PDB file of C-alpha atoms in Angstrom:
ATOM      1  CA  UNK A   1       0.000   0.000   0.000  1.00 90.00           C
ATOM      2  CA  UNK A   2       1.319   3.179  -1.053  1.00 94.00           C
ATOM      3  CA  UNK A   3       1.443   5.913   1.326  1.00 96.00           C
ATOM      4  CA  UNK A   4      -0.043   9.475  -0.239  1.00 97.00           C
ATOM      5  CA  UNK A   5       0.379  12.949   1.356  1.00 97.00           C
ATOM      6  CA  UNK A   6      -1.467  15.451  -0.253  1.00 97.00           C
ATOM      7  CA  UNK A   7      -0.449  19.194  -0.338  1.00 97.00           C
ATOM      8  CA  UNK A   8      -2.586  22.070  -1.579  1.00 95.00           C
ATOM      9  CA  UNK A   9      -4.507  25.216  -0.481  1.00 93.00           C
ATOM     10  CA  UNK A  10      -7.541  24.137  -2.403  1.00 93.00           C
ATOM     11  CA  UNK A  11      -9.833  21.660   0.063  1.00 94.00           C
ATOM     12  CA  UNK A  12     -11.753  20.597  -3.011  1.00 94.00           C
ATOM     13  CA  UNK A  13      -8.786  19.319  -4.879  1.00 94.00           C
ATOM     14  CA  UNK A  14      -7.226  17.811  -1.470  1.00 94.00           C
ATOM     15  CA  UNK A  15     -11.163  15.923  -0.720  1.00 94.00           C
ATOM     16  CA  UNK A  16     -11.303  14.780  -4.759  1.00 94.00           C
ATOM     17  CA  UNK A  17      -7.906  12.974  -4.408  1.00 94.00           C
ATOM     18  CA  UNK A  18      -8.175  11.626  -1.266  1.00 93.00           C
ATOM     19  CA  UNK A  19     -11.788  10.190  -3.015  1.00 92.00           C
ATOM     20  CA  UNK A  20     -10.177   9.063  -5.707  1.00 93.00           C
ATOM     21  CA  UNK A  21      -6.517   7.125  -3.872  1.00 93.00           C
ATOM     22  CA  UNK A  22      -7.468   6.429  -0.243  1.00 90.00           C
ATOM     23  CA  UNK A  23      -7.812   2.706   0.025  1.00 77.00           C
ATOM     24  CA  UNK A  24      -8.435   1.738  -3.672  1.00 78.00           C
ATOM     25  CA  UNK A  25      -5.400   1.152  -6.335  1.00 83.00           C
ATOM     26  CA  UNK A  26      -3.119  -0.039  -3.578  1.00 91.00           C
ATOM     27  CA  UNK A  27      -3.073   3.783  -2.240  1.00 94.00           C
ATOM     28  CA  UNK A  28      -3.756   4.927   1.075  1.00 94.00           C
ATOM     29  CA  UNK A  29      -3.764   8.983   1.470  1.00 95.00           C
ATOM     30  CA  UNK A  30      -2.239   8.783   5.050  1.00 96.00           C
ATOM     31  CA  UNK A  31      -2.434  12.816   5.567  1.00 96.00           C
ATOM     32  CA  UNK A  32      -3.045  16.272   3.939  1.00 96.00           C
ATOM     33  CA  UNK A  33      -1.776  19.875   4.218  1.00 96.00           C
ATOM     34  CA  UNK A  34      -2.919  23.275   2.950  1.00 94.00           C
ATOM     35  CA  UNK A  35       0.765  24.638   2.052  1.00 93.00           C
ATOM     36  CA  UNK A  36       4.229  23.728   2.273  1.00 93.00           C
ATOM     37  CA  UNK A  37       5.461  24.806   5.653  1.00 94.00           C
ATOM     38  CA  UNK A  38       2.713  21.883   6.489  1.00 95.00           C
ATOM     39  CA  UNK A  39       3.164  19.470   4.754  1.00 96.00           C
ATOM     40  CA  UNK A  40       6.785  19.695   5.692  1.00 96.00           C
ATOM     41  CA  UNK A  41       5.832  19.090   9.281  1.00 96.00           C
ATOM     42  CA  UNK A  42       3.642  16.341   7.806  1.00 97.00           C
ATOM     43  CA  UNK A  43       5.793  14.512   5.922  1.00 97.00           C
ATOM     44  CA  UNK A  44       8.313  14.656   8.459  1.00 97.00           C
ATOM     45  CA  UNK A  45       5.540  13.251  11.282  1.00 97.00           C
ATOM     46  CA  UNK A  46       4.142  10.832   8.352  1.00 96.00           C
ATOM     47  CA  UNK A  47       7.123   9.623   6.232  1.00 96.00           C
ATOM     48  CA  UNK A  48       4.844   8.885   3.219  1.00 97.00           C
ATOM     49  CA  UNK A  49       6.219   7.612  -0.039  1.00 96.00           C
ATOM     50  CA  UNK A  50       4.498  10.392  -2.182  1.00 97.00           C
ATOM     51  CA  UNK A  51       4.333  13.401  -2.000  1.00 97.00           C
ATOM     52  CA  UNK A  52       1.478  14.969  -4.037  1.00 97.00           C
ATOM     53  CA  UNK A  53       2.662  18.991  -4.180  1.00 97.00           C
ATOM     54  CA  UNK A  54       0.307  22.055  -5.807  1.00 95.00           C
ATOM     55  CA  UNK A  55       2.976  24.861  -6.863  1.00 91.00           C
ATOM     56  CA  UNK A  56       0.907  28.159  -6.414  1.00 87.00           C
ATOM     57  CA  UNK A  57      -0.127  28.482  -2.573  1.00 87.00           C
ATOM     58  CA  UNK A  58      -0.524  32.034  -1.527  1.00 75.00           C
ATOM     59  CA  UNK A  59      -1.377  32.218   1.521  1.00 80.00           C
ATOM     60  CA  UNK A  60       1.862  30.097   2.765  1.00 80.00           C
ATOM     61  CA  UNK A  61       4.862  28.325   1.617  1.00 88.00           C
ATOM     62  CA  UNK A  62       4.634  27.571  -2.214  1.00 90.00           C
ATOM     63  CA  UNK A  63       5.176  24.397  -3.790  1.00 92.00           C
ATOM     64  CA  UNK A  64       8.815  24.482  -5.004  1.00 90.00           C
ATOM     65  CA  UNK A  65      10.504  26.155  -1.725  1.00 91.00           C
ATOM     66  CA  UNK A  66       8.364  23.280  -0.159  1.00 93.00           C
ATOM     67  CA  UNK A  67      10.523  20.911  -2.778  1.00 93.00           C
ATOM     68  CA  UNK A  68      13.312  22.373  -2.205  1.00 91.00           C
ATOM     69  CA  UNK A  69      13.139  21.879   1.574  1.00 92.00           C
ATOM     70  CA  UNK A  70      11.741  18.079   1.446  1.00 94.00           C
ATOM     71  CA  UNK A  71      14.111  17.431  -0.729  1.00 90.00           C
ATOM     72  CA  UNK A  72      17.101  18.627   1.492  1.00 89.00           C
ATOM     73  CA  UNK A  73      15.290  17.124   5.038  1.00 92.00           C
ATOM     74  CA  UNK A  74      14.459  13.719   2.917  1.00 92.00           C
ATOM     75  CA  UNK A  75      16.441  12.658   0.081  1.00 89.00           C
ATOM     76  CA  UNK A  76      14.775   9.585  -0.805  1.00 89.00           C
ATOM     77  CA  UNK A  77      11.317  10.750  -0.531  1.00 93.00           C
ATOM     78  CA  UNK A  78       9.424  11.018  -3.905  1.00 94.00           C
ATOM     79  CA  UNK A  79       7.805  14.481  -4.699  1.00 95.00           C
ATOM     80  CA  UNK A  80       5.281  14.290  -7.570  1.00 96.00           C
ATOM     81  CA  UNK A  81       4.275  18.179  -8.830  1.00 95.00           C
ATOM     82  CA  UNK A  82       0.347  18.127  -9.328  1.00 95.00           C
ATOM     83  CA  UNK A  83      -0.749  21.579 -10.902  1.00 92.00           C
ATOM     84  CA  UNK A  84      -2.951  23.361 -13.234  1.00 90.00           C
ATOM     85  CA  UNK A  85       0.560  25.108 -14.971  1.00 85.00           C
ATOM     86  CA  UNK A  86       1.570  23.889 -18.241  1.00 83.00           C
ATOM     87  CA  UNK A  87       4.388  26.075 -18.856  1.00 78.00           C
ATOM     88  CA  UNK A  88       7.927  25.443 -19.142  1.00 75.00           C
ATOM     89  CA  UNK A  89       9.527  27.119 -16.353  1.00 76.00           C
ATOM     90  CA  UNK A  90       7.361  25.866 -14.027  1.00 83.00           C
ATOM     91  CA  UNK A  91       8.456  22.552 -14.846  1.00 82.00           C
ATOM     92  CA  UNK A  92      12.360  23.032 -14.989  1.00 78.00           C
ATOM     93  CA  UNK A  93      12.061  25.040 -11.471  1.00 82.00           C
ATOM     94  CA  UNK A  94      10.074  21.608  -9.936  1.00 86.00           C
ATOM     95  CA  UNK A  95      12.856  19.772 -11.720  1.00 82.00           C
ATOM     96  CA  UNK A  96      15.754  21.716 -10.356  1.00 81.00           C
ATOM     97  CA  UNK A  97      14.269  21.574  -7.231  1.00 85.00           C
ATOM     98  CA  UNK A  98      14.040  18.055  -6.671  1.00 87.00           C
ATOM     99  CA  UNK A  99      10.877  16.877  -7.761  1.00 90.00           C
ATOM    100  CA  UNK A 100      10.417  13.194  -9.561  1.00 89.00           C
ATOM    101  CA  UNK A 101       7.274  14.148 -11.829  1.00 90.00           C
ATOM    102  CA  UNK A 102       5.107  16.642 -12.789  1.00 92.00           C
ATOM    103  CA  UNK A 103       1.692  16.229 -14.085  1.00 93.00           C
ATOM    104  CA  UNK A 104      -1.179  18.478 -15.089  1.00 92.00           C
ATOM    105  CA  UNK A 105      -4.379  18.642 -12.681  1.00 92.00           C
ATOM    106  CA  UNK A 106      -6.368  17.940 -15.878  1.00 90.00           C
ATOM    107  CA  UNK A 107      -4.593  14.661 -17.055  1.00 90.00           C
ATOM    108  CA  UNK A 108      -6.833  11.791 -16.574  1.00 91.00           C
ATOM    109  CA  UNK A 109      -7.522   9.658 -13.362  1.00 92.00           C
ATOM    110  CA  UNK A 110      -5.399   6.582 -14.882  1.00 91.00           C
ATOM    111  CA  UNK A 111      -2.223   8.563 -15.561  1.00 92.00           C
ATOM    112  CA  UNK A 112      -2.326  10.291 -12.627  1.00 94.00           C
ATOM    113  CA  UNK A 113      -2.108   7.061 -10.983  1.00 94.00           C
ATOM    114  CA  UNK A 114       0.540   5.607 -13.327  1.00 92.00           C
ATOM    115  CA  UNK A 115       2.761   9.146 -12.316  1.00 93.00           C
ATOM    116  CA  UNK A 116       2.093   8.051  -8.571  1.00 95.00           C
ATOM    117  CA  UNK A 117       3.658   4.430  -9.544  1.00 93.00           C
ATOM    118  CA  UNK A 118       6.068   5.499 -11.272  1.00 90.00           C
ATOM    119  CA  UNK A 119       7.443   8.005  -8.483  1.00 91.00           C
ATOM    120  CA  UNK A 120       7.169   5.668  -5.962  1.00 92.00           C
ATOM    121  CA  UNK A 121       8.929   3.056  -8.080  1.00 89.00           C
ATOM    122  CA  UNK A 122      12.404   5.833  -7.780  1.00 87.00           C
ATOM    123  CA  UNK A 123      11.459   6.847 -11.553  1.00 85.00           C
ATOM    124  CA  UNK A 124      11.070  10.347 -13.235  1.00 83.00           C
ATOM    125  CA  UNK A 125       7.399  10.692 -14.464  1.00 87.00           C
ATOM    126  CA  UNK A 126       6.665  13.698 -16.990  1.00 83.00           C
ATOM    127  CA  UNK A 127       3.295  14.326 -18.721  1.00 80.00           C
ATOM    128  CA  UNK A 128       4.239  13.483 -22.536  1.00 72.00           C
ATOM    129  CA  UNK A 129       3.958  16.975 -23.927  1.00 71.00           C
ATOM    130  CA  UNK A 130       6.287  18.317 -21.366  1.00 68.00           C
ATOM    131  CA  UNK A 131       8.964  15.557 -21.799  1.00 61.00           C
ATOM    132  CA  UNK A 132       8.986  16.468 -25.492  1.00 60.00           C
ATOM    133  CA  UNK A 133       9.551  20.383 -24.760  1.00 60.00           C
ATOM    134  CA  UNK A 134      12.490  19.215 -21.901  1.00 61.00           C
ATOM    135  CA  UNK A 135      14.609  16.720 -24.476  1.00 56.00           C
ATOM    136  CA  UNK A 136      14.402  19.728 -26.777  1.00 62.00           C
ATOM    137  CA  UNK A 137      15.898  22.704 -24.379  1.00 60.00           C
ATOM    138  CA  UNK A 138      18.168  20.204 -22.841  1.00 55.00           C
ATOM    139  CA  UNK A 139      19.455  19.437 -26.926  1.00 53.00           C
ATOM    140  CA  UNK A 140      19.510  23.175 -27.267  1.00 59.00           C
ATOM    141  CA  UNK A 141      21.368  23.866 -23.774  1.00 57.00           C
ATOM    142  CA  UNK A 142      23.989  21.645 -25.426  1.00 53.00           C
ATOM    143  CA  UNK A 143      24.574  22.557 -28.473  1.00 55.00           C
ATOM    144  CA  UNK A 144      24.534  26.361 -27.433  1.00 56.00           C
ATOM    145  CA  UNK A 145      25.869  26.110 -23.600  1.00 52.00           C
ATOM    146  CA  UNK A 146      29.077  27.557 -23.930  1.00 48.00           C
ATOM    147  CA  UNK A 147      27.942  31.100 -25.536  1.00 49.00           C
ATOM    148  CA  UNK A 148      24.942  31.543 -23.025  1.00 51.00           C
ATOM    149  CA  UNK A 149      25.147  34.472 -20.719  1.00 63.00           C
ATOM    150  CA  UNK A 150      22.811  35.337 -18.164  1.00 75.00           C
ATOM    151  CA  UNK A 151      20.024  37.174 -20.246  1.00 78.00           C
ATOM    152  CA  UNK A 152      20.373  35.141 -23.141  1.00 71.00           C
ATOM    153  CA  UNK A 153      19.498  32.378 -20.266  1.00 72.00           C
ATOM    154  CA  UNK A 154      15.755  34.445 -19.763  1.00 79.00           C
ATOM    155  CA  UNK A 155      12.723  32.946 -21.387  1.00 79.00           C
ATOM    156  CA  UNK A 156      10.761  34.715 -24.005  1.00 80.00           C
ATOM    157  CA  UNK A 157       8.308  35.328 -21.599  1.00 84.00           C
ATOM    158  CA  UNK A 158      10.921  36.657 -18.638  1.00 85.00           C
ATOM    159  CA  UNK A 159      12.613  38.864 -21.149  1.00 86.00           C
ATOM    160  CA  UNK A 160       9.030  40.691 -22.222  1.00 87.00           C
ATOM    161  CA  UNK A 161       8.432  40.803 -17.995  1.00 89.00           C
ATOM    162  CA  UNK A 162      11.929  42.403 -17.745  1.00 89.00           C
ATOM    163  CA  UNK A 163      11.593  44.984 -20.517  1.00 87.00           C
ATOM    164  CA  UNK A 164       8.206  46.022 -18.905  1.00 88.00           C
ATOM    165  CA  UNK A 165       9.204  46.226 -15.509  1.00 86.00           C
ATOM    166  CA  UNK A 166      12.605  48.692 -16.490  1.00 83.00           C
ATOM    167  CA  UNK A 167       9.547  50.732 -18.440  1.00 81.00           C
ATOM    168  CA  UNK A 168       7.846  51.107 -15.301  1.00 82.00           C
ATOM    169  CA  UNK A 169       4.578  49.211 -15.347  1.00 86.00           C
ATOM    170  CA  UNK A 170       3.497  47.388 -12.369  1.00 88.00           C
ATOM    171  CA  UNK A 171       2.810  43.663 -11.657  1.00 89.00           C
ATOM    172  CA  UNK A 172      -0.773  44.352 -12.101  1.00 91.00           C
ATOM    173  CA  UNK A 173      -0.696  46.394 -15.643  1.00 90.00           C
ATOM    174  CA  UNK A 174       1.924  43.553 -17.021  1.00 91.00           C
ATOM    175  CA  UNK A 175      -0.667  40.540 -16.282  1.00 90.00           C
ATOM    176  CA  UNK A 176      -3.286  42.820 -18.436  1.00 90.00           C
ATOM    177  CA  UNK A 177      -0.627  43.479 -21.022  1.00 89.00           C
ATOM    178  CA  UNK A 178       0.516  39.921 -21.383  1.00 88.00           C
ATOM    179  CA  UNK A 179      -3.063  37.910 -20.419  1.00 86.00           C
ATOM    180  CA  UNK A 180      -1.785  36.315 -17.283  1.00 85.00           C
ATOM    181  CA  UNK A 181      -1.886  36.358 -13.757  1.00 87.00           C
ATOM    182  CA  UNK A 182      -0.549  38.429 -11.444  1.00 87.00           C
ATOM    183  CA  UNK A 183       0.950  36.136  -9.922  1.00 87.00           C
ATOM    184  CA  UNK A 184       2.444  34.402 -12.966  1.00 86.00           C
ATOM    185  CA  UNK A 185       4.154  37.663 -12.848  1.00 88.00           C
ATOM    186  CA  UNK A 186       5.568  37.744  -9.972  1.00 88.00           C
ATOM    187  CA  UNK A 187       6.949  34.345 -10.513  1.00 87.00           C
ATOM    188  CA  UNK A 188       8.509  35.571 -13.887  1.00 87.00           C
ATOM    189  CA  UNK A 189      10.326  37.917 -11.983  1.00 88.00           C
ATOM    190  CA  UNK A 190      11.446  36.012  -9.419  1.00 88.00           C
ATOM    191  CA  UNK A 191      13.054  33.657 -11.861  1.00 86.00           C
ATOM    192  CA  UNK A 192      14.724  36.769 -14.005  1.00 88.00           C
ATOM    193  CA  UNK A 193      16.411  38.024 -10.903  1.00 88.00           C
ATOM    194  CA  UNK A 194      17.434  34.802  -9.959  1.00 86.00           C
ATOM    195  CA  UNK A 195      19.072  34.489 -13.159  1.00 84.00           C
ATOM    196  CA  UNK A 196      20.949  37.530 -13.405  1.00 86.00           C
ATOM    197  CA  UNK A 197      21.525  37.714  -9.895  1.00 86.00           C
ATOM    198  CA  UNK A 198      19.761  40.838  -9.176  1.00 86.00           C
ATOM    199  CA  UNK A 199      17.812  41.556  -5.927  1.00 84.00           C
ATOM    200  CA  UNK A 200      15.841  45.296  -6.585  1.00 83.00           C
ATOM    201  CA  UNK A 201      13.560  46.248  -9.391  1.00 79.00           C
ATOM    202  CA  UNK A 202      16.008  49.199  -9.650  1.00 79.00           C
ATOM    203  CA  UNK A 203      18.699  46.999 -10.706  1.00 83.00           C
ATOM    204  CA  UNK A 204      16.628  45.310 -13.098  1.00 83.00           C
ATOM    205  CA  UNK A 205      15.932  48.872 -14.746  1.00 80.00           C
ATOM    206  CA  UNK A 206      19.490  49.650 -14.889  1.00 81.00           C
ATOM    207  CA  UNK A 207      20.416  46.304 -15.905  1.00 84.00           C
ATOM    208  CA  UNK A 208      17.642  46.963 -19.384  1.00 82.00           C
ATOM    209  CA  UNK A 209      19.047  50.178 -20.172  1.00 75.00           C
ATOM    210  CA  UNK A 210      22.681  48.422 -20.473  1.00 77.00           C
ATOM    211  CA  UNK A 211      21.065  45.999 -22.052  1.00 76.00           C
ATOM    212  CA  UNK A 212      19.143  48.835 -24.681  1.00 74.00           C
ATOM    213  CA  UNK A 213      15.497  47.264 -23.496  1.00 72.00           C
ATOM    214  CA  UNK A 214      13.864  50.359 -22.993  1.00 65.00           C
ATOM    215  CA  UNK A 215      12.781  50.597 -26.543  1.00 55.00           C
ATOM    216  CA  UNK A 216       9.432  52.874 -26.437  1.00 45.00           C
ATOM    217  CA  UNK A 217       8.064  52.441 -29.556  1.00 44.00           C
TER     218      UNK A 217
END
């Protein structure tokens, strides 16, 4: 019987999967939490073999520092990324922080289970479009490593939030500008000044006028 912790803000999503695991497929959902600060504590109390780990919690830890941490208090636990995010950066963050799989919230029952399996098993489980799109930037991180610098490094995405942030526009006007969240946003950013290793939005500005950004037109 695999042992299931389940960790996310939403008690909808945590009641649907503990419907869906607890006691059938050889699955037992042994405890939940609604962010990552608990379900550290849990999995630490619990020792489950799964992990089951939403990314975008607000109102406490988020889903990778949670990673991060589990990863670094328990090695050999298996944390499998369950979120609504189909986007690239999402997915190499969970992978550079330590998780074994990421799947979509809106893949179907029987891979869901397979990813659970899988993870459990010590294997890497990736939903097939995303393993696809990870072969082909790890080809391209290859072939192009040595010349990369630390903006050429940005995503298309984090380079159009970087150019609008040195123009001045706040978190709230970029979302409308680009047609995403907020706090998609603020997630972009967070990645871009990880990346080139800049703390203050000030920097960033000075960094995209060396780096002639602050095209108006």
């Amino acid at each position: 019987m695999l042992k299931i912790l389940v960790v996310d803000d939403h008690a909808v999503v945590r009641s649907g999967l503990m419907s869906l695991l607890n006691g059938k497929h050889s699955m037992e959902v042994i405890g939940e939490a609604a962010d990552g600060k608990e379900g550290i504590q849990a999995a630490q109390l619990l020792k489950p073999d799964v992990v089951l780990m939403d990314l975008n919690m607000p109102h406490g830890m988020d889903g990778l520092t949670a990673t991060t941490e589990l990863k670094r208090l328990m090695p050999d636990l298996a944390v499998l990324v369950l979120t609504m995010h189909d986007d690239d950066e999402y997915l190499f963050r969970a992978i550079h922080a330590g998780a074994s799989g990421y799947i979509l919230k809106s893949a179907p029952h029987e891979e869901l289970l397979t990813a659970i399996r899988s993870v459990a098993s010590g294997n890497a489980y990736l939903y097939p479009t995303a393993t696809k799109r990870l072969m082909s930037e790890y080809i391209e991180r290859l072939k192009h490593g040595e010349n990369i610098g630390p903006y050429e490094s940005l995503s298309e995405r984090e380079k159009e939030v970087l150019s609008l942030i040195a123009k001045g526009f706040s978190n709230k006007e970029i979302a409308e500008q680009l047609i995403i969240s907020v706090k998609t946003v603020e997630s972009h950013k967070s990645n871009v000044m990880e990346k080139l290793g800049l703390k203050t939005r000030p920097e960033l500005v000075k960094f995209a006028v060396k780096k002639g950004l602050l095209n108006f037109e």
